[in-house]
Every structure is written in structure tokens, then in C-alpha cells.
Amino acid sequence: MQTQVPVPDLATIVESVATMMLGLDLGEPAIDVPDASYTIGASVQLMGDWAGAIVVGCDATFGAEAAGAMFGTDPATVTQEEISDALGELANMIAGNVKPLLPGTATISLPTVVRGEEIHLGIPGAQVWVGLTYRRGETVLMVRVYQRVS
Amino acid sequence: MRILIVDDSKAMRSIVRRLVGQAGFTDAEILEAEDGQEAFDTITSNRPDVVLSDWNMPIMTGIELLETLRAAGNDVPLGFITSESSADFKDRAFDAGAAFMIAKPFTADDFVRILTPFS
């Protein structure tokens, strides 16, 4: 069983990354709906005294907006590879800012990114510790911190 | 000034390149590498004035790059731009000879602060 630690202020972390690196105002978050589906998902594993993962999910429009912001190009012109790169880096930055709030030491894995239709994102052997969903018009961004329980 | 940006993420290299320009270093020559091994080869052949490196990368990590450079007698100033901002990573970086660390997310002001001494 893992040490009980305070839940990180995920909203502040996510909104800081979005504002500074994407130039996006995400607005107010809503409680994440665990069974929602997405078309792009990125995850980064945290391995060490505290084990878990950061999972980011979004729709194609948000993915293109994020990639366009990172590459400084029109979202309509970004490639699937650039969208995957951007979402992986988003997950990586969130993981890096969650990690110092966790007990002990941990290492951060390289990002893994998946794309498809109606992807249901989850981590076997782990449960959602804290999760948020941001809706901007028709676009959606979900961020979850999973804690490994087995 | 010649700056080498090392990151396996093309998106992050693009952001760093753009913010270096926004920080006022518009005349800087920017080189890029995708991992520590490619960076080592680029540093050896192109002799940059400063290296801005990610920490987590495939093939050769940023800290392995720094340790390899110092073991080879190369003292090029190298700093990390990384999500790994916890105290143990900072200690390891500075013990190995890192010139600075910038935590992601960052702003153009961070690049003014860390690049001005090398300009």
C-alpha cells in the first residue's frame, strides 16, 4: 500500500502549463467523467516510492490547437505526428510538476501516445486519484492522475 | 552566439527556439539535436557557446550527455530545460557541472536570465 499524501492541486498545474506553453485559457474545470471517450490519449508513468501515471485525453480539435500552439503554426496544417508529440509533451510537463508533490523519489517515463476512435483511457492496477475535464466550446481536454494500487 | 537545443520532442525544440528569439537573441545561430548522442556529436563538430538540454531522452539522457562531455574534457556550458525539477535531480545536475536549470513550463524571461551571461 502506498503512503497517503495530499492530493496535488492539479488544476493549478494544468492551467499553468496551458497558459504558459500553449497560450490557452482553459476556463473552469469540471469533475472528470471516467467513462468518457477521446480520440487522442497520452500517458507518462511515475515509477518509484510512489507509483502511478499521468493520463491526458482530448479530441482531435484540441490536439490540433495544442500542436499548433507549440509549433507556432496554423492548427489546420499540423500533422498527426506533431499532435502526438504535443500531447506527449503536455503529459510530460504535467507529470514533472506533479512529481515534486509526491513522497520519496520517482522517475518519469518517456510519453506514450495513442490515437483512435472513442478511446477509453485507463491504467490496469491503478485508480484515478484526481481527474479534471476542461471544455472549450466543442473541444475537450481531460487530465487524470492515476495511483497504482497493486 | 551559437545555441544547441537538445530535446526528443520536436514541439519542445520549436517552443524553445521561439522563446529564445522572444528573449531578444534573434541573431543567435540555433542548432538542434534529438538525443544526447546526437548532441554529443554536434557539440564536438560545431562547438556551440551554450547547450539547452532536456533530461529524459532516448538513447542518451541529458545527464548522461553532461557526464560524457565532462569525462571527455569538454566544458561547454550546458543547462537543463526539463520537467524534472525536484531537488534530487537539481543536486545531481549541479554536481555533474550543469550551468543552470529551467523547469517546464517556462517563459521568455527565463531565457533572458540564463542566456545573457553567454552572449
mmCIF file of C-alpha atoms in Angstrom:
data_model
loop_
_atom_site.group_PDB
_atom_site.id
_atom_site.type_symbol
_atom_site.label_atom_id
_atom_site.label_comp_id
_atom_site.label_asym_id
_atom_site.label_seq_id
_atom_site.Cartn_x
_atom_site.Cartn_y
_atom_site.Cartn_z
ATOM 1 C CA MET A 1 0.000 0.000 0.000
ATOM 2 C CA GLN A 2 1.290 3.427 -0.836
ATOM 3 C CA THR A 3 1.761 6.331 1.559
ATOM 4 C CA GLN A 4 -1.250 8.613 1.892
ATOM 5 C CA VAL A 5 -0.281 12.044 0.599
ATOM 6 C CA PRO A 6 -2.249 15.241 -0.060
ATOM 7 C CA VAL A 7 -3.957 15.360 -3.452
ATOM 8 C CA PRO A 8 -1.998 17.735 -5.708
ATOM 9 C CA ASP A 9 -3.609 20.938 -6.986
ATOM 10 C CA LEU A 10 -3.966 19.517 -10.465
ATOM 11 C CA ALA A 11 -5.997 22.472 -11.769
ATOM 12 C CA THR A 12 -3.230 24.959 -10.987
ATOM 13 C CA ILE A 13 -0.631 22.732 -12.655
ATOM 14 C CA VAL A 14 -2.668 22.077 -15.806
ATOM 15 C CA GLU A 15 -3.785 25.680 -16.219
ATOM 16 C CA SER A 16 -0.236 26.958 -15.703
ATOM 17 C CA VAL A 17 1.111 24.617 -18.394
ATOM 18 C CA ALA A 18 -1.733 25.523 -20.775
ATOM 19 C CA THR A 19 -1.298 29.258 -20.282
ATOM 20 C CA MET A 20 2.498 29.375 -20.441
ATOM 21 C CA MET A 21 3.187 26.745 -23.103
ATOM 22 C CA LEU A 22 0.028 26.806 -25.231
ATOM 23 C CA GLY A 23 -1.290 30.326 -24.640
ATOM 24 C CA LEU A 24 -4.701 28.795 -23.922
ATOM 25 C CA ASP A 25 -7.161 29.819 -21.222
ATOM 26 C CA LEU A 26 -8.821 26.527 -20.328
ATOM 27 C CA GLY A 27 -11.540 28.092 -18.188
ATOM 28 C CA GLU A 28 -13.074 26.348 -15.200
ATOM 29 C CA PRO A 29 -12.587 22.588 -14.897
ATOM 30 C CA ALA A 30 -15.350 20.094 -14.304
ATOM 31 C CA ILE A 31 -15.146 16.800 -12.480
ATOM 32 C CA ASP A 32 -13.794 14.174 -14.869
ATOM 33 C CA VAL A 33 -16.264 11.621 -16.226
ATOM 34 C CA PRO A 34 -14.318 8.338 -16.079
ATOM 35 C CA ASP A 35 -16.212 6.615 -18.895
ATOM 36 C CA ALA A 36 -15.844 9.480 -21.399
ATOM 37 C CA SER A 37 -14.043 8.635 -24.628
ATOM 38 C CA TYR A 38 -11.376 10.504 -26.570
ATOM 39 C CA THR A 39 -9.579 10.323 -29.904
ATOM 40 C CA ILE A 40 -6.056 11.023 -28.587
ATOM 41 C CA GLY A 41 -4.505 9.843 -25.343
ATOM 42 C CA ALA A 42 -1.060 10.360 -23.825
ATOM 43 C CA SER A 43 0.394 8.839 -20.681
ATOM 44 C CA VAL A 44 3.561 9.154 -18.637
ATOM 45 C CA GLN A 45 4.417 6.658 -15.906
ATOM 46 C CA LEU A 46 5.754 7.665 -12.482
ATOM 47 C CA MET A 47 7.869 4.870 -11.018
ATOM 48 C CA GLY A 48 9.442 4.826 -7.566
ATOM 49 C CA ASP A 49 8.359 5.261 -3.955
ATOM 50 C CA TRP A 50 5.012 6.468 -5.337
ATOM 51 C CA ALA A 51 3.807 4.693 -8.472
ATOM 52 C CA GLY A 52 1.166 5.848 -10.893
ATOM 53 C CA ALA A 53 0.636 7.670 -14.136
ATOM 54 C CA ILE A 54 -0.471 10.911 -15.705
ATOM 55 C CA VAL A 55 -3.043 10.420 -18.470
ATOM 56 C CA VAL A 56 -4.166 13.160 -20.847
ATOM 57 C CA GLY A 57 -7.057 12.711 -23.276
ATOM 58 C CA CYS A 58 -8.566 15.068 -25.816
ATOM 59 C CA ASP A 59 -10.457 15.328 -29.085
ATOM 60 C CA ALA A 60 -8.824 15.955 -32.457
ATOM 61 C CA THR A 61 -9.627 19.678 -32.406
ATOM 62 C CA PHE A 62 -7.934 20.310 -29.067
ATOM 63 C CA GLY A 63 -4.988 18.157 -30.165
ATOM 64 C CA ALA A 64 -4.573 20.296 -33.284
ATOM 65 C CA GLU A 65 -4.867 23.510 -31.249
ATOM 66 C CA ALA A 66 -2.213 22.317 -28.806
ATOM 67 C CA ALA A 67 0.154 21.257 -31.574
ATOM 68 C CA GLY A 68 -0.423 24.492 -33.476
ATOM 69 C CA ALA A 69 0.403 26.494 -30.354
ATOM 70 C CA MET A 70 3.574 24.507 -29.646
ATOM 71 C CA PHE A 71 4.833 24.625 -33.228
ATOM 72 C CA GLY A 72 3.662 28.190 -33.826
ATOM 73 C CA THR A 73 1.649 27.140 -36.871
ATOM 74 C CA ASP A 74 -1.955 27.064 -38.030
ATOM 75 C CA PRO A 75 -3.787 24.178 -36.274
ATOM 76 C CA ALA A 76 -5.302 23.245 -39.646
ATOM 77 C CA THR A 77 -1.841 22.401 -41.009
ATOM 78 C CA VAL A 78 -0.369 20.285 -38.189
ATOM 79 C CA THR A 79 0.353 16.605 -38.812
ATOM 80 C CA GLN A 80 -0.755 13.621 -36.712
ATOM 81 C CA GLU A 81 2.874 13.150 -35.671
ATOM 82 C CA GLU A 82 3.032 16.748 -34.428
ATOM 83 C CA ILE A 83 -0.224 16.291 -32.486
ATOM 84 C CA SER A 84 1.161 13.150 -30.829
ATOM 85 C CA ASP A 85 4.387 14.974 -29.992
ATOM 86 C CA ALA A 86 2.471 17.883 -28.454
ATOM 87 C CA LEU A 87 0.164 15.690 -26.354
ATOM 88 C CA GLY A 88 3.082 13.596 -25.128
ATOM 89 C CA GLU A 89 4.949 16.712 -24.088
ATOM 90 C CA LEU A 90 1.830 18.058 -22.357
ATOM 91 C CA ALA A 91 1.586 14.852 -20.295
ATOM 92 C CA ASN A 92 5.319 15.038 -19.573
ATOM 93 C CA MET A 93 5.145 18.608 -18.276
ATOM 94 C CA ILE A 94 2.165 17.838 -16.047
ATOM 95 C CA ALA A 95 3.949 14.762 -14.686
ATOM 96 C CA GLY A 96 7.052 16.806 -13.972
ATOM 97 C CA ASN A 97 5.054 19.282 -11.922
ATOM 98 C CA VAL A 98 3.091 16.599 -10.035
ATOM 99 C CA LYS A 99 6.220 14.618 -9.160
ATOM 100 C CA PRO A 100 7.727 17.075 -6.620
ATOM 101 C CA LEU A 101 4.464 16.856 -4.647
ATOM 102 C CA LEU A 102 4.809 13.094 -4.208
ATOM 103 C CA PRO A 103 6.707 11.340 -1.391
ATOM 104 C CA GLY A 104 10.164 9.895 -1.932
ATOM 105 C CA THR A 105 11.839 9.655 -5.294
ATOM 106 C CA ALA A 106 10.425 8.649 -8.645
ATOM 107 C CA THR A 107 11.429 8.585 -12.263
ATOM 108 C CA ILE A 108 9.295 9.770 -15.171
ATOM 109 C CA SER A 109 8.974 7.564 -18.244
ATOM 110 C CA LEU A 110 9.020 8.788 -21.820
ATOM 111 C CA PRO A 111 5.471 9.564 -23.034
ATOM 112 C CA THR A 112 3.238 7.028 -24.785
ATOM 113 C CA VAL A 113 0.591 8.343 -27.176
ATOM 114 C CA VAL A 114 -2.382 6.514 -28.729
ATOM 115 C CA ARG A 115 -4.886 7.667 -31.350
ATOM 116 C CA GLY A 116 -8.167 6.176 -32.481
ATOM 117 C CA GLU A 117 -11.928 6.433 -32.308
ATOM 118 C CA GLU A 118 -13.615 6.552 -28.892
ATOM 119 C CA ILE A 119 -10.532 5.553 -26.892
ATOM 120 C CA HIS A 120 -11.275 4.604 -23.289
ATOM 121 C CA LEU A 121 -8.178 5.523 -21.291
ATOM 122 C CA GLY A 122 -7.219 3.610 -18.174
ATOM 123 C CA ILE A 123 -4.277 2.117 -16.288
ATOM 124 C CA PRO A 124 -4.663 -1.534 -15.181
ATOM 125 C CA GLY A 125 -3.955 -1.980 -11.473
ATOM 126 C CA ALA A 126 -4.415 1.713 -10.784
ATOM 127 C CA GLN A 127 -7.256 4.005 -9.809
ATOM 128 C CA VAL A 128 -7.958 7.646 -10.564
ATOM 129 C CA TRP A 129 -6.511 9.762 -7.745
ATOM 130 C CA VAL A 130 -7.598 13.099 -9.144
ATOM 131 C CA GLY A 131 -9.047 13.979 -12.534
ATOM 132 C CA LEU A 132 -10.325 17.084 -14.300
ATOM 133 C CA THR A 133 -12.087 17.842 -17.568
ATOM 134 C CA TYR A 134 -11.927 21.168 -19.389
ATOM 135 C CA ARG A 135 -14.414 22.074 -22.107
ATOM 136 C CA ARG A 136 -13.698 24.948 -24.502
ATOM 137 C CA GLY A 137 -16.584 25.252 -26.938
ATOM 138 C CA GLU A 138 -16.746 21.907 -28.709
ATOM 139 C CA THR A 139 -13.295 20.787 -27.592
ATOM 140 C CA VAL A 140 -12.403 18.762 -24.522
ATOM 141 C CA LEU A 141 -9.230 18.126 -22.504
ATOM 142 C CA MET A 142 -9.077 15.530 -19.736
ATOM 143 C CA VAL A 143 -6.206 15.112 -17.259
ATOM 144 C CA ARG A 144 -6.041 12.306 -14.699
ATOM 145 C CA VAL A 145 -3.502 11.267 -12.095
ATOM 146 C CA TYR A 146 -3.660 7.503 -11.523
ATOM 147 C CA GLN A 147 -2.296 5.874 -8.382
ATOM 148 C CA ARG A 148 -1.181 2.265 -8.608
ATOM 149 C CA VAL A 149 -2.934 0.082 -6.043
ATOM 150 C CA SER A 150 -1.492 -3.378 -6.747
ATOM 151 C CA MET B 1 26.090 33.202 -30.130
ATOM 152 C CA ARG B 2 25.605 29.586 -31.178
ATOM 153 C CA ILE B 3 22.985 27.667 -29.153
ATOM 154 C CA LEU B 4 22.322 23.932 -29.276
ATOM 155 C CA ILE B 5 18.785 22.821 -28.304
ATOM 156 C CA VAL B 6 18.557 19.143 -27.331
ATOM 157 C CA ASP B 7 15.134 17.532 -26.934
ATOM 158 C CA ASP B 8 13.478 14.413 -28.349
ATOM 159 C CA SER B 9 10.264 16.429 -28.731
ATOM 160 C CA LYS B 10 10.161 18.465 -31.932
ATOM 161 C CA ALA B 11 7.356 20.508 -30.332
ATOM 162 C CA MET B 12 9.549 21.435 -27.384
ATOM 163 C CA ARG B 13 12.505 22.313 -29.623
ATOM 164 C CA SER B 14 10.146 24.577 -31.552
ATOM 165 C CA ILE B 15 8.947 26.321 -28.371
ATOM 166 C CA VAL B 16 12.471 26.814 -27.038
ATOM 167 C CA ARG B 17 13.675 28.171 -30.380
ATOM 168 C CA ARG B 18 10.742 30.634 -30.468
ATOM 169 C CA LEU B 19 11.217 31.818 -26.862
ATOM 170 C CA VAL B 20 14.966 32.284 -27.351
ATOM 171 C CA GLY B 21 14.017 34.698 -30.140
ATOM 172 C CA GLN B 22 11.400 36.396 -27.969
ATOM 173 C CA ALA B 23 14.052 36.783 -25.285
ATOM 174 C CA GLY B 24 15.967 39.005 -27.696
ATOM 175 C CA PHE B 25 18.548 36.585 -29.045
ATOM 176 C CA THR B 26 17.328 36.940 -32.613
ATOM 177 C CA ASP B 27 20.842 36.827 -34.064
ATOM 178 C CA ALA B 28 21.717 33.545 -32.350
ATOM 179 C CA GLU B 29 22.552 30.572 -34.544
ATOM 180 C CA ILE B 30 20.326 27.718 -33.391
ATOM 181 C CA LEU B 31 21.368 24.082 -33.746
ATOM 182 C CA GLU B 32 19.140 21.144 -32.782
ATOM 183 C CA ALA B 33 19.649 17.533 -31.668
ATOM 184 C CA GLU B 34 17.099 14.827 -30.814
ATOM 185 C CA ASP B 35 19.015 12.958 -28.117
ATOM 186 C CA GLY B 36 22.184 13.019 -26.078
ATOM 187 C CA GLN B 37 24.257 11.046 -28.543
ATOM 188 C CA GLU B 38 23.351 13.316 -31.462
ATOM 189 C CA ALA B 39 24.052 16.291 -29.203
ATOM 190 C CA PHE B 40 27.497 14.962 -28.268
ATOM 191 C CA ASP B 41 28.379 14.612 -31.942
ATOM 192 C CA THR B 42 27.017 18.112 -32.709
ATOM 193 C CA ILE B 43 28.910 19.684 -29.814
ATOM 194 C CA THR B 44 32.139 18.034 -30.921
ATOM 195 C CA SER B 45 31.800 19.177 -34.519
ATOM 196 C CA ASN B 46 30.081 22.573 -34.130
ATOM 197 C CA ARG B 47 31.319 23.897 -30.761
ATOM 198 C CA PRO B 48 28.185 25.747 -29.544
ATOM 199 C CA ASP B 49 28.536 28.515 -26.930
ATOM 200 C CA VAL B 50 25.795 27.041 -24.747
ATOM 201 C CA VAL B 51 23.644 23.894 -24.693
ATOM 202 C CA LEU B 52 19.972 23.814 -23.623
ATOM 203 C CA SER B 53 19.142 20.166 -22.943
ATOM 204 C CA ASP B 54 16.144 18.098 -21.953
ATOM 205 C CA TRP B 55 16.712 15.471 -19.255
ATOM 206 C CA ASN B 56 14.564 12.489 -20.301
ATOM 207 C CA MET B 57 15.515 11.341 -23.801
ATOM 208 C CA PRO B 58 16.002 8.002 -25.535
ATOM 209 C CA ILE B 59 19.458 6.630 -26.467
ATOM 210 C CA MET B 60 21.360 9.044 -24.190
ATOM 211 C CA THR B 61 19.711 11.180 -21.487
ATOM 212 C CA GLY B 62 20.657 14.760 -20.745
ATOM 213 C CA ILE B 63 22.575 13.928 -17.576
ATOM 214 C CA GLU B 64 24.441 11.166 -19.404
ATOM 215 C CA LEU B 65 25.329 13.717 -22.087
ATOM 216 C CA LEU B 66 26.715 16.105 -19.465
ATOM 217 C CA GLU B 67 28.700 13.368 -17.732
ATOM 218 C CA THR B 68 30.051 12.116 -21.063
ATOM 219 C CA LEU B 69 31.128 15.624 -22.077
ATOM 220 C CA ARG B 70 32.944 16.272 -18.808
ATOM 221 C CA ALA B 71 34.626 12.859 -18.919
ATOM 222 C CA ALA B 72 35.877 13.760 -22.404
ATOM 223 C CA GLY B 73 37.286 17.056 -21.113
ATOM 224 C CA ASN B 74 34.642 19.193 -22.838
ATOM 225 C CA ASP B 75 33.489 22.085 -20.612
ATOM 226 C CA VAL B 76 30.815 23.617 -22.868
ATOM 227 C CA PRO B 77 28.195 25.337 -20.667
ATOM 228 C CA LEU B 78 25.181 23.015 -20.501
ATOM 229 C CA GLY B 79 21.918 23.631 -18.685
ATOM 230 C CA PHE B 80 18.726 21.644 -18.416
ATOM 231 C CA ILE B 81 15.233 22.590 -19.566
ATOM 232 C CA THR B 82 13.215 19.852 -18.013
ATOM 233 C CA SER B 83 10.117 18.693 -16.204
ATOM 234 C CA GLU B 84 12.478 17.021 -13.716
ATOM 235 C CA SER B 85 12.685 19.927 -11.283
ATOM 236 C CA SER B 86 12.786 18.079 -7.955
ATOM 237 C CA ALA B 87 15.657 18.680 -5.525
ATOM 238 C CA ASP B 88 17.384 15.348 -6.117
ATOM 239 C CA PHE B 89 17.591 15.993 -9.864
ATOM 240 C CA LYS B 90 18.873 19.536 -9.301
ATOM 241 C CA ASP B 91 21.548 18.238 -6.956
ATOM 242 C CA ARG B 92 22.630 15.602 -9.460
ATOM 243 C CA ALA B 93 22.675 18.142 -12.300
ATOM 244 C CA PHE B 94 24.773 20.747 -10.492
ATOM 245 C CA ASP B 95 27.090 18.101 -9.035
ATOM 246 C CA ALA B 96 27.764 16.980 -12.611
ATOM 247 C CA GLY B 97 28.542 20.543 -13.685
ATOM 248 C CA ALA B 98 25.261 21.900 -15.062
ATOM 249 C CA ALA B 99 25.284 25.667 -15.638
ATOM 250 C CA PHE B 100 21.572 26.202 -14.886
ATOM 251 C CA MET B 101 18.171 24.543 -14.755
ATOM 252 C CA ILE B 102 14.857 25.776 -16.149
ATOM 253 C CA ALA B 103 11.668 23.985 -15.147
ATOM 254 C CA LYS B 104 8.862 23.437 -17.637
ATOM 255 C CA PRO B 105 6.671 25.393 -18.104
ATOM 256 C CA PHE B 106 8.898 28.415 -18.715
ATOM 257 C CA THR B 107 8.767 31.913 -20.187
ATOM 258 C CA ALA B 108 10.988 34.091 -22.394
ATOM 259 C CA ASP B 109 12.211 35.831 -19.234
ATOM 260 C CA ASP B 110 13.850 32.578 -18.151
ATOM 261 C CA PHE B 111 15.939 32.639 -21.344
ATOM 262 C CA VAL B 112 16.928 36.278 -20.820
ATOM 263 C CA ARG B 113 18.209 35.309 -17.379
ATOM 264 C CA ILE B 114 20.162 32.217 -18.349
ATOM 265 C CA LEU B 115 21.472 33.196 -21.797
ATOM 266 C CA THR B 116 22.634 36.756 -21.119
ATOM 267 C CA PRO B 117 25.860 35.631 -19.386
ATOM 268 C CA PHE B 118 26.842 33.717 -22.559
ATOM 269 C CA SER B 119 26.063 36.484 -25.071
#
